[in-house]
Each structure stands twice: as structure tokens, then as C-alpha cells.
PDB file of C-alpha atoms in Angstrom:
ATOM      1  CA  ASN A   1     120.732 106.488 126.410  1.00 57.00           C
ATOM      2  CA  ILE A   2     118.687 105.139 123.607  1.00 62.00           C
ATOM      3  CA  ASN A   3     115.922 107.281 123.132  1.00 75.00           C
ATOM      4  CA  TYR A   4     114.056 105.339 120.106  1.00 79.00           C
ATOM      5  CA  ALA A   5     114.514 101.395 118.950  1.00 81.00           C
ATOM      6  CA  VAL A   6     113.151 101.015 115.440  1.00 83.00           C
ATOM      7  CA  ILE A   7     111.407  97.670 114.641  1.00 84.00           C
ATOM      8  CA  ASP A   8     109.757  97.226 111.595  1.00 80.00           C
ATOM      9  CA  HIS A   9     108.880  94.962 108.603  1.00 76.00           C
ATOM     10  CA  HIS A  10     109.552  97.362 105.661  1.00 67.00           C
ATOM     11  CA  THR A  11     112.657  97.770 104.193  1.00 67.00           C
ATOM     12  CA  SER A  12     111.665 101.147 102.851  1.00 65.00           C
ATOM     13  CA  ASN A  13     111.653 102.489 106.481  1.00 63.00           C
ATOM     14  CA  GLN A  14     113.706 105.666 106.665  1.00 66.00           C
ATOM     15  CA  PHE A  15     114.088 106.559 110.092  1.00 67.00           C
ATOM     16  CA  LYS A  16     117.699 106.807 111.152  1.00 71.00           C
ATOM     17  CA  TYR A  17     118.261 105.545 114.923  1.00 70.00           C
ATOM     18  CA  SER A  18     121.208 103.898 116.523  1.00 72.00           C
ATOM     19  CA  LEU A  19     118.729 100.546 117.087  1.00 79.00           C
ATOM     20  CA  THR A  20     117.187  99.540 114.207  1.00 80.00           C
ATOM     21  CA  TYR A  21     115.838  95.882 113.434  1.00 82.00           C
ATOM     22  CA  VAL A  22     113.942  95.482 110.000  1.00 82.00           C
ATOM     23  CA  ASN A  23     113.161  92.265 108.991  1.00 85.00           C
ATOM     24  CA  GLU A  24     110.918  92.067 105.733  1.00 82.00           C
ATOM     25  CA  ASP A  25     110.210  88.258 105.933  1.00 84.00           C
ATOM     26  CA  ALA A  26     108.075  89.019 108.701  1.00 87.00           C
ATOM     27  CA  HIS A  27     104.181  89.656 107.987  1.00 88.00           C
ATOM     28  CA  SER A  28     103.885  92.170 110.926  1.00 90.00           C
ATOM     29  CA  THR A  29     105.787  94.362 113.218  1.00 92.00           C
ATOM     30  CA  THR A  30     104.143  92.154 115.949  1.00 94.00           C
ATOM     31  CA  GLN A  31     105.684  89.275 114.592  1.00 95.00           C
ATOM     32  CA  ILE A  32     108.888  90.707 115.104  1.00 94.00           C
ATOM     33  CA  LEU A  33     108.252  91.563 118.665  1.00 96.00           C
ATOM     34  CA  TYR A  34     106.415  87.954 119.497  1.00 96.00           C
ATOM     35  CA  GLU A  35     109.888  86.494 118.286  1.00 95.00           C
ATOM     36  CA  LEU A  36     111.970  89.000 119.936  1.00 95.00           C
ATOM     37  CA  PHE A  37     109.785  88.390 123.074  1.00 96.00           C
ATOM     38  CA  CYS A  38     110.321  84.458 122.551  1.00 96.00           C
ATOM     39  CA  ALA A  39     114.068  84.653 122.609  1.00 95.00           C
ATOM     40  CA  TRP A  40     114.372  87.080 125.654  1.00 95.00           C
ATOM     41  CA  ASN A  41     112.255  84.925 127.497  1.00 96.00           C
ATOM     42  CA  VAL A  42     109.608  87.560 127.975  1.00 96.00           C
ATOM     43  CA  VAL A  43     106.307  86.681 129.714  1.00 96.00           C
ATOM     44  CA  VAL A  44     103.556  87.166 127.045  1.00 97.00           C
ATOM     45  CA  THR A  45     100.448  87.653 128.880  1.00 97.00           C
ATOM     46  CA  PRO A  46      97.059  87.104 127.566  1.00 97.00           C
ATOM     47  CA  HIS A  47      96.454  90.996 126.670  1.00 96.00           C
ATOM     48  CA  VAL A  48      99.717  91.235 125.067  1.00 97.00           C
ATOM     49  CA  ALA A  49      99.000  87.906 122.955  1.00 97.00           C
ATOM     50  CA  THR A  50      95.772  89.559 121.728  1.00 96.00           C
ATOM     51  CA  ALA A  51      97.418  92.980 121.046  1.00 96.00           C
ATOM     52  CA  LEU A  52     100.175  90.859 119.019  1.00 97.00           C
ATOM     53  CA  TYR A  53      97.408  88.808 117.330  1.00 96.00           C
ATOM     54  CA  ALA A  54      95.269  91.574 116.321  1.00 94.00           C
ATOM     55  CA  GLY A  55      98.594  92.871 114.784  1.00 93.00           C
ATOM     56  CA  LEU A  56      99.356  89.732 112.678  1.00 94.00           C
ATOM     57  CA  ALA A  57      95.783  89.664 111.228  1.00 92.00           C
ATOM     58  CA  GLY A  58      95.343  93.195 110.413  1.00 85.00           C
ATOM     59  CA  ASP A  59      98.495  93.390 108.601  1.00 85.00           C
ATOM     60  CA  THR A  60      97.712  90.137 106.521  1.00 85.00           C
ATOM     61  CA  VAL A  61      94.301  91.515 106.137  1.00 80.00           C
ATOM     62  CA  HIS A  62      92.542  88.891 108.246  1.00 84.00           C
ATOM     63  CA  PHE A  63      95.091  86.025 107.160  1.00 89.00           C
ATOM     64  CA  ARG A  64      94.028  86.721 103.467  1.00 83.00           C
ATOM     65  CA  TYR A  65      97.601  87.936 102.005  1.00 79.00           C
ATOM     66  CA  MET A  66     100.500  86.366 103.495  1.00 83.00           C
ATOM     67  CA  ASN A  67     103.788  84.861 101.824  1.00 80.00           C
ATOM     68  CA  ASN A  68     104.497  82.068 104.260  1.00 89.00           C
ATOM     69  CA  ALA A  69     100.929  81.125 105.161  1.00 91.00           C
ATOM     70  CA  GLN A  70     102.416  77.952 107.335  1.00 94.00           C
ATOM     71  CA  ASN A  71     104.410  80.351 109.489  1.00 93.00           C
ATOM     72  CA  VAL A  72     101.764  82.996 110.032  1.00 94.00           C
ATOM     73  CA  PHE A  73      99.180  80.393 111.169  1.00 97.00           C
ATOM     74  CA  GLN A  74     101.849  78.750 113.327  1.00 97.00           C
ATOM     75  CA  VAL A  75     102.676  82.170 114.987  1.00 96.00           C
ATOM     76  CA  ALA A  76      98.930  82.811 115.229  1.00 97.00           C
ATOM     77  CA  GLN A  77      98.466  79.537 116.853  1.00 97.00           C
ATOM     78  CA  ASN A  78     101.347  80.167 119.558  1.00 97.00           C
ATOM     79  CA  LEU A  79      99.648  83.339 120.423  1.00 97.00           C
ATOM     80  CA  LEU A  80      96.298  81.861 120.781  1.00 97.00           C
ATOM     81  CA  SER A  81      98.007  78.904 123.172  1.00 97.00           C
ATOM     82  CA  LEU A  82      99.075  82.119 125.060  1.00 97.00           C
ATOM     83  CA  GLY A  83      95.639  83.329 125.582  1.00 97.00           C
ATOM     84  CA  ALA A  84      95.246  85.727 122.660  1.00 97.00           C
ATOM     85  CA  ASP A  85      91.375  86.646 122.354  1.00 96.00           C
ATOM     86  CA  HIS A  86      90.179  85.856 118.439  1.00 94.00           C
ATOM     87  CA  ASP A  87      86.592  86.978 119.525  1.00 93.00           C
ATOM     88  CA  VAL A  88      87.970  90.214 121.062  1.00 92.00           C
ATOM     89  CA  TYR A  89      89.928  90.895 117.848  1.00 90.00           C
ATOM     90  CA  MET A  90      86.870  90.040 115.502  1.00 88.00           C
ATOM     91  CA  LYS A  91      84.470  92.252 117.441  1.00 86.00           C
ATOM     92  CA  ASN A  92      86.646  95.501 117.846  1.00 82.00           C
ATOM     93  CA  ILE A  93      88.550  95.042 114.141  1.00 75.00           C
ATOM     94  CA  TYR A  94      86.445  93.342 111.872  1.00 70.00           C
ATOM     95  CA  SER A  95      82.867  93.168 113.068  1.00 73.00           C
ATOM     96  CA  SER A  96      81.916  96.588 114.424  1.00 74.00           C
ATOM     97  CA  TYR A  97      81.299  99.421 112.038  1.00 80.00           C
ATOM     98  CA  GLU A  98      79.128 102.694 112.694  1.00 85.00           C
ATOM     99  CA  ALA A  99      76.587 103.436 110.048  1.00 89.00           C
ATOM    100  CA  ALA A 100      78.364 106.458 108.871  1.00 90.00           C
ATOM    101  CA  TYR A 101      81.504 104.594 108.266  1.00 89.00           C
ATOM    102  CA  LEU A 102      79.603 102.234 106.004  1.00 91.00           C
ATOM    103  CA  LYS A 103      77.951 104.981 104.371  1.00 93.00           C
ATOM    104  CA  LEU A 104      81.429 106.511 103.427  1.00 93.00           C
ATOM    105  CA  LEU A 105      82.682 103.195 102.462  1.00 94.00           C
ATOM    106  CA  GLY A 106      79.611 103.127 100.045  1.00 95.00           C
ATOM    107  CA  THR A 107      80.927 106.598  98.671  1.00 96.00           C
ATOM    108  CA  PHE A 108      84.374 105.436  98.149  1.00 95.00           C
ATOM    109  CA  LEU A 109      83.050 102.711  95.968  1.00 97.00           C
ATOM    110  CA  GLU A 110      80.613 104.844  94.205  1.00 97.00           C
ATOM    111  CA  LYS A 111      83.318 107.349  93.078  1.00 97.00           C
ATOM    112  CA  MET A 112      85.794 104.661  92.216  1.00 97.00           C
ATOM    113  CA  GLU A 113      87.059 104.916  88.507  1.00 97.00           C
ATOM    114  CA  VAL A 114      88.786 102.345  85.972  1.00 96.00           C
ATOM    115  CA  VAL A 115      91.836 103.980  84.265  1.00 95.00           C
ATOM    116  CA  GLU A 116      93.838 102.111  81.257  1.00 92.00           C
ATOM    117  CA  MET A 117      97.371 102.666  81.089  1.00 88.00           C
ATOM    118  CA  LYS A 118      99.970 102.690  78.405  1.00 81.00           C
ATOM    119  CA  ASN A 119     101.140  99.407  78.754  1.00 80.00           C
ATOM    120  CA  ASN A 120      98.037  97.930  78.429  1.00 81.00           C
ATOM    121  CA  ASN A 121      97.383  97.240  82.226  1.00 87.00           C
ATOM    122  CA  SER A 122      94.701  98.958  84.273  1.00 94.00           C
ATOM    123  CA  TYR A 123      94.046 100.036  87.630  1.00 96.00           C
ATOM    124  CA  VAL A 124      90.879 101.419  89.866  1.00 97.00           C
ATOM    125  CA  TRP A 125      91.337 104.372  92.014  1.00 97.00           C
ATOM    126  CA  SER A 126      89.171 106.660  94.253  1.00 98.00           C
ATOM    127  CA  GLY A 127      89.454 109.508  96.609  1.00 97.00           C
ATOM    128  CA  ILE A 128      87.452 111.298  99.289  1.00 96.00           C
ATOM    129  CA  PRO A 129      88.805 115.187  99.885  1.00 96.00           C
ATOM    130  CA  TYR A 130      88.659 116.645 103.190  1.00 94.00           C
ATOM    131  CA  GLU A 131      85.233 118.573 102.702  1.00 94.00           C
ATOM    132  CA  GLU A 132      83.690 115.427 101.889  1.00 94.00           C
ATOM    133  CA  PHE A 133      85.324 113.402 104.438  1.00 93.00           C
ATOM    134  CA  ILE A 134      83.955 115.574 107.208  1.00 90.00           C
ATOM    135  CA  SER A 135      80.757 115.688 105.960  1.00 91.00           C
ATOM    136  CA  PHE A 136      80.245 112.168 107.714  1.00 88.00           C
ATOM    137  CA  GLY A 137      80.874 113.513 110.761  1.00 78.00           C
ATOM    138  CA  GLN A 138      84.132 112.633 111.778  1.00 58.00           C
ATOM    139  CA  ALA A 139      86.412 115.669 111.804  1.00 43.00           C
ATOM    140  CA  GLN A 140      87.827 114.923 115.323  1.00 38.00           C
ATOM    141  CA  GLY A 141      86.542 111.466 116.174  1.00 36.00           C
ATOM    142  CA  PRO A 142      87.920 109.797 119.367  1.00 32.00           C
ATOM    143  CA  ALA A 143      90.737 107.579 119.305  1.00 31.00           C
ATOM    144  CA  PRO A 144      90.129 103.762 118.547  1.00 35.00           C
ATOM    145  CA  THR A 145      90.750 101.364 121.271  1.00 33.00           C
ATOM    146  CA  VAL A 146      93.376  99.609 119.434  1.00 34.00           C
ATOM    147  CA  GLY A 147      96.495 101.498 119.147  1.00 32.00           C
ATOM    148  CA  VAL A 148      96.320 104.420 121.397  1.00 29.00           C
ATOM    149  CA  ARG A 149      99.378 103.299 123.009  1.00 29.00           C
ATOM    150  CA  ARG A 150     101.201 103.615 119.854  1.00 31.00           C
ATOM    151  CA  PHE A 151     100.070 106.976 118.942  1.00 30.00           C
ATOM    152  CA  ARG A 152     100.892 108.339 122.683  1.00 31.00           C
ATOM    153  CA  SER A 153     104.285 106.886 122.169  1.00 34.00           C
ATOM    154  CA  ALA A 154     104.894 108.971 118.983  1.00 37.00           C
ATOM    155  CA  ARG A 155     103.602 112.161 121.160  1.00 39.00           C
ATOM    156  CA  VAL A 156     100.452 112.090 119.400  1.00 39.00           C
ATOM    157  CA  ASP A 157      97.371 113.102 121.152  1.00 43.00           C
ATOM    158  CA  PRO A 158      95.028 110.036 120.817  1.00 40.00           C
ATOM    159  CA  ASN A 159      91.895 112.204 121.074  1.00 44.00           C
ATOM    160  CA  LYS A 160      92.700 113.857 117.954  1.00 43.00           C
ATOM    161  CA  ILE A 161      92.807 110.645 115.849  1.00 42.00           C
ATOM    162  CA  ASN A 162      90.264 110.320 113.109  1.00 60.00           C
ATOM    163  CA  LYS A 163      88.907 106.586 113.738  1.00 65.00           C
ATOM    164  CA  PHE A 164      87.523 106.776 110.285  1.00 82.00           C
ATOM    165  CA  SER A 165      90.805 107.362 108.418  1.00 78.00           C
ATOM    166  CA  GLY A 166      91.706 103.869 108.583  1.00 85.00           C
ATOM    167  CA  ILE A 167      88.932 103.386 105.752  1.00 90.00           C
ATOM    168  CA  ARG A 168      91.370 104.491 103.040  1.00 93.00           C
ATOM    169  CA  GLU A 169      93.293 100.863 103.701  1.00 89.00           C
ATOM    170  CA  THR A 170      89.866  99.046 104.465  1.00 89.00           C
ATOM    171  CA  VAL A 171      88.919  99.765 100.825  1.00 94.00           C
ATOM    172  CA  ALA A 172      92.231  99.309  99.202  1.00 94.00           C
ATOM    173  CA  ASP A 173      92.684  95.970 101.298  1.00 91.00           C
ATOM    174  CA  ASN A 174      89.431  94.392 100.547  1.00 90.00           C
ATOM    175  CA  PHE A 175      88.174  96.018  97.251  1.00 95.00           C
ATOM    176  CA  PHE A 176      90.646  97.649  94.784  1.00 95.00           C
ATOM    177  CA  ARG A 177      93.210  95.404  94.867  1.00 92.00           C
ATOM    178  CA  SER A 178      90.854  92.719  93.274  1.00 90.00           C
ATOM    179  CA  VAL A 179      88.751  94.218  90.787  1.00 95.00           C
ATOM    180  CA  THR A 180      88.399  92.095  87.763  1.00 95.00           C
ATOM    181  CA  GLY A 181      90.608  92.941  84.777  1.00 93.00           C
ATOM    182  CA  THR A 182      92.739  95.308  86.835  1.00 96.00           C
ATOM    183  CA  LYS A 183      96.340  95.120  88.050  1.00 95.00           C
ATOM    184  CA  PHE A 184      96.184  97.079  91.316  1.00 96.00           C
ATOM    185  CA  GLY A 185      94.073  99.852  93.095  1.00 97.00           C
ATOM    186  CA  VAL A 186      94.668 102.925  94.669  1.00 98.00           C
ATOM    187  CA  ALA A 187      92.777 105.042  97.596  1.00 97.00           C
ATOM    188  CA  LEU A 188      93.417 108.387  98.723  1.00 97.00           C
ATOM    189  CA  LEU A 189      92.132 110.265 101.782  1.00 96.00           C
ATOM    190  CA  GLU A 190      92.302 113.820 102.737  1.00 95.00           C
ATOM    191  CA  SER A 191      91.736 112.953 106.598  1.00 91.00           C
ATOM    192  CA  LYS A 192      93.018 116.429 107.589  1.00 91.00           C
ATOM    193  CA  LYS A 193      93.109 119.317 105.335  1.00 94.00           C
ATOM    194  CA  GLY A 194      96.224 119.506 103.221  1.00 95.00           C
ATOM    195  CA  GLU A 195      97.265 116.183 103.824  1.00 95.00           C
ATOM    196  CA  VAL A 196      96.370 113.164 101.841  1.00 96.00           C
ATOM    197  CA  SER A 197      97.035 109.567 102.314  1.00 96.00           C
ATOM    198  CA  VAL A 198      97.581 107.355  99.468  1.00 97.00           C
ATOM    199  CA  SER A 199      97.787 103.548  99.575  1.00 96.00           C
ATOM    200  CA  PHE A 200      98.394 100.961  96.747  1.00 96.00           C
ATOM    201  CA  ARG A 201      97.540  97.549  96.376  1.00 95.00           C
ATOM    202  CA  SER A 202      97.787  94.833  94.178  1.00 94.00           C
ATOM    203  CA  ASN A 203      98.035  90.868  94.110  1.00 89.00           C
ATOM    204  CA  ALA A 204     101.039  89.011  93.236  1.00 86.00           C
ATOM    205  CA  PRO A 205     103.042  89.154  91.135  1.00 91.00           C
ATOM    206  CA  PHE A 206     102.177  92.823  90.243  1.00 93.00           C
ATOM    207  CA  ASP A 207     104.399  95.135  92.262  1.00 93.00           C
ATOM    208  CA  VAL A 208     103.155  98.861  93.387  1.00 94.00           C
ATOM    209  CA  SER A 209     105.970  99.326  95.474  1.00 92.00           C
ATOM    210  CA  PRO A 210     107.856 101.814  92.815  1.00 94.00           C
ATOM    211  CA  TYR A 211     104.698 104.002  92.570  1.00 95.00           C
ATOM    212  CA  ALA A 212     105.024 104.872  96.389  1.00 94.00           C
ATOM    213  CA  ARG A 213     108.469 105.378  96.051  1.00 92.00           C
ATOM    214  CA  ALA A 214     108.343 107.686  93.145  1.00 95.00           C
ATOM    215  CA  LEU A 215     106.002 109.773  95.339  1.00 96.00           C
ATOM    216  CA  GLY A 216     108.531 109.437  98.479  1.00 93.00           C
ATOM    217  CA  GLY A 217     106.742 106.409 100.078  1.00 91.00           C
ATOM    218  CA  GLY A 218     107.602 103.066 100.417  1.00 87.00           C
ATOM    219  CA  GLY A 219     105.834  99.350 101.403  1.00 83.00           C
ATOM    220  CA  HIS A 220     105.849  96.034 100.231  1.00 81.00           C
ATOM    221  CA  ALA A 221     105.242  94.964  96.521  1.00 86.00           C
ATOM    222  CA  GLN A 222     102.031  94.341  96.913  1.00 89.00           C
ATOM    223  CA  ALA A 223     100.908  96.737  99.889  1.00 89.00           C
ATOM    224  CA  ALA A 224     102.511 100.202  99.630  1.00 91.00           C
ATOM    225  CA  GLY A 225     101.767 104.011 100.575  1.00 93.00           C
ATOM    226  CA  CYS A 226     102.725 107.523 100.804  1.00 94.00           C
ATOM    227  CA  THR A 227     101.518 110.962 102.557  1.00 95.00           C
ATOM    228  CA  LEU A 228     101.399 114.112 100.192  1.00 97.00           C
ATOM    229  CA  TYR A 229     100.886 117.583 101.270  1.00 96.00           C
ATOM    230  CA  GLY A 230      99.076 120.401  99.608  1.00 96.00           C
ATOM    231  CA  GLU A 231      96.050 121.288  97.724  1.00 97.00           C
ATOM    232  CA  TYR A 232      93.836 118.117  97.154  1.00 97.00           C
ATOM    233  CA  GLU A 233      92.884 118.492  93.517  1.00 97.00           C
ATOM    234  CA  LYS A 234      96.791 118.995  92.709  1.00 97.00           C
ATOM    235  CA  ILE A 235      97.917 116.053  94.699  1.00 97.00           C
ATOM    236  CA  VAL A 236      95.183 113.689  92.713  1.00 97.00           C
ATOM    237  CA  LYS A 237      96.716 114.978  89.303  1.00 97.00           C
ATOM    238  CA  GLN A 238     100.088 114.256  90.852  1.00 97.00           C
ATOM    239  CA  VAL A 239      99.228 110.448  91.641  1.00 97.00           C
ATOM    240  CA  LEU A 240      97.615 109.946  88.367  1.00 96.00           C
ATOM    241  CA  ASP A 241     100.619 111.278  86.488  1.00 95.00           C
ATOM    242  CA  VAL A 242     102.834 109.067  88.335  1.00 95.00           C
ATOM    243  CA  LEU A 243     100.605 106.180  87.391  1.00 94.00           C
ATOM    244  CA  GLY A 244     100.538 107.231  83.910  1.00 88.00           C
ATOM    245  CA  LYS A 245     104.226 106.992  83.461  1.00 65.00           C
ATOM    246  CA  GLY A 246     103.772 103.164  84.672  1.00 54.00           C
TER     247      GLY A 246
END
């Protein structure tokens, strides 16, 4: 009689179900799944191994950010031994971009601002409102091939998932967390009218999770986020006000 089982690697997880397993030491939820499959003697096919590998690689930003590199690479090697297809992952996740996606990425970077904080720290931020976002032709883009099963399980129509909405995390992970002379970066995206997703990224030891929690979100010390609802300009001010208190 269990309708849902929560498996996660974020201690900020707020889901309340009778069966919940959260392990923050894991680098991805797919790493937890792999370890559970091993404990349960589940046969991991090459197709499943590829999905698990994609989750591990994606959550570590292509094996760039890890608390325990030896553990991560050992799990990755095990999955590759089980038939995980690294080339499929690279082609579909890391090496395949539409021209409009790259133009949107350029707009994110062009709008980037550096802000000095009261405590002598500084950060970068950028945001894209809905009207600007849809000008790149992705108001109702088709679902990506990776992750469709996850959206279906959440009872969300996969055909209405915007395939450019992940650009916020791409910008935050690959650029904003590593701008010389700054402590962290923030990327905001209104991919749906009135719904703004916010990503906070930093390099150790700077902890951005308090900012996310102050806005009702959560996550890890160096990778956190939240979703806010309302008018875009008011949300931007709300986020910057919270950062200003830091």
C-alpha cells in the first residue's frame, strides 16, 4: 500500500512519505539507486546502467565537482563495466546543442552583473524573464529524451516540458560558480509565466544553501536552488534583497 517512495541525496528534501531514504553522502540519486540495486541483487542492464551513469555524471557536472572523487569514479567504472554507454551520454547531454540554445546561453552571459556585498564578498547574477525566454522559440518545446520517465511518474505531461529550461543550471554550473574574484553565482529563469527558478552555485568552502533556504528552497552547500512565484521583477528584487543581507 505504498504509493510513493522518496529516494534522494538532498537533506533539504521536504517530501513526507512513509518510505523515505535520503543519503547526502551520495553524489546523485542514481548513485543511491545503483547501490540499492546491488544490495537487492537487481540485474542492471546496459540501458539502466547508462541512465544511472548519466545521472551520476550530470549531478557532478560531468565529474567536475565531487566530495569523494575515488568513490564517484569507482561507481562510474562499475556502471561502465555493466554496459553504460558513455558516448550516448556525451552525445545527448554534453555534445548536442541547438543554435537557439547557444544564443540563449549568450544572452544569459551578456546580461551577467557583478554585485559587491556588504561583507566584502561579491557574486554574479543574471536572469531571463518569460517574454525574453520564449523569443528563442521554446515556449512549449518537446520533452528531452532523458528524464521523460521521471516526468511521467510525477504525472506531468512530458510533451509540455521545455527542453531549454535546463539552461539555467548549465549557466550556473559551468560559468557563474567560477568567475574570478567572486564567491558564487546566481541564475534566474522564468520558463513559465509567473514561475521563476533560481540556481545558486559556488566553489568550496563557500556555502550558498542558506540563501536558497531563506527563499523556501534548499540543496547542497555548493549547489542549491528554489522556485518562486509571482511577478518577475518583484522576484528578482526579493532574491537580490536576500543576497544583500549576506
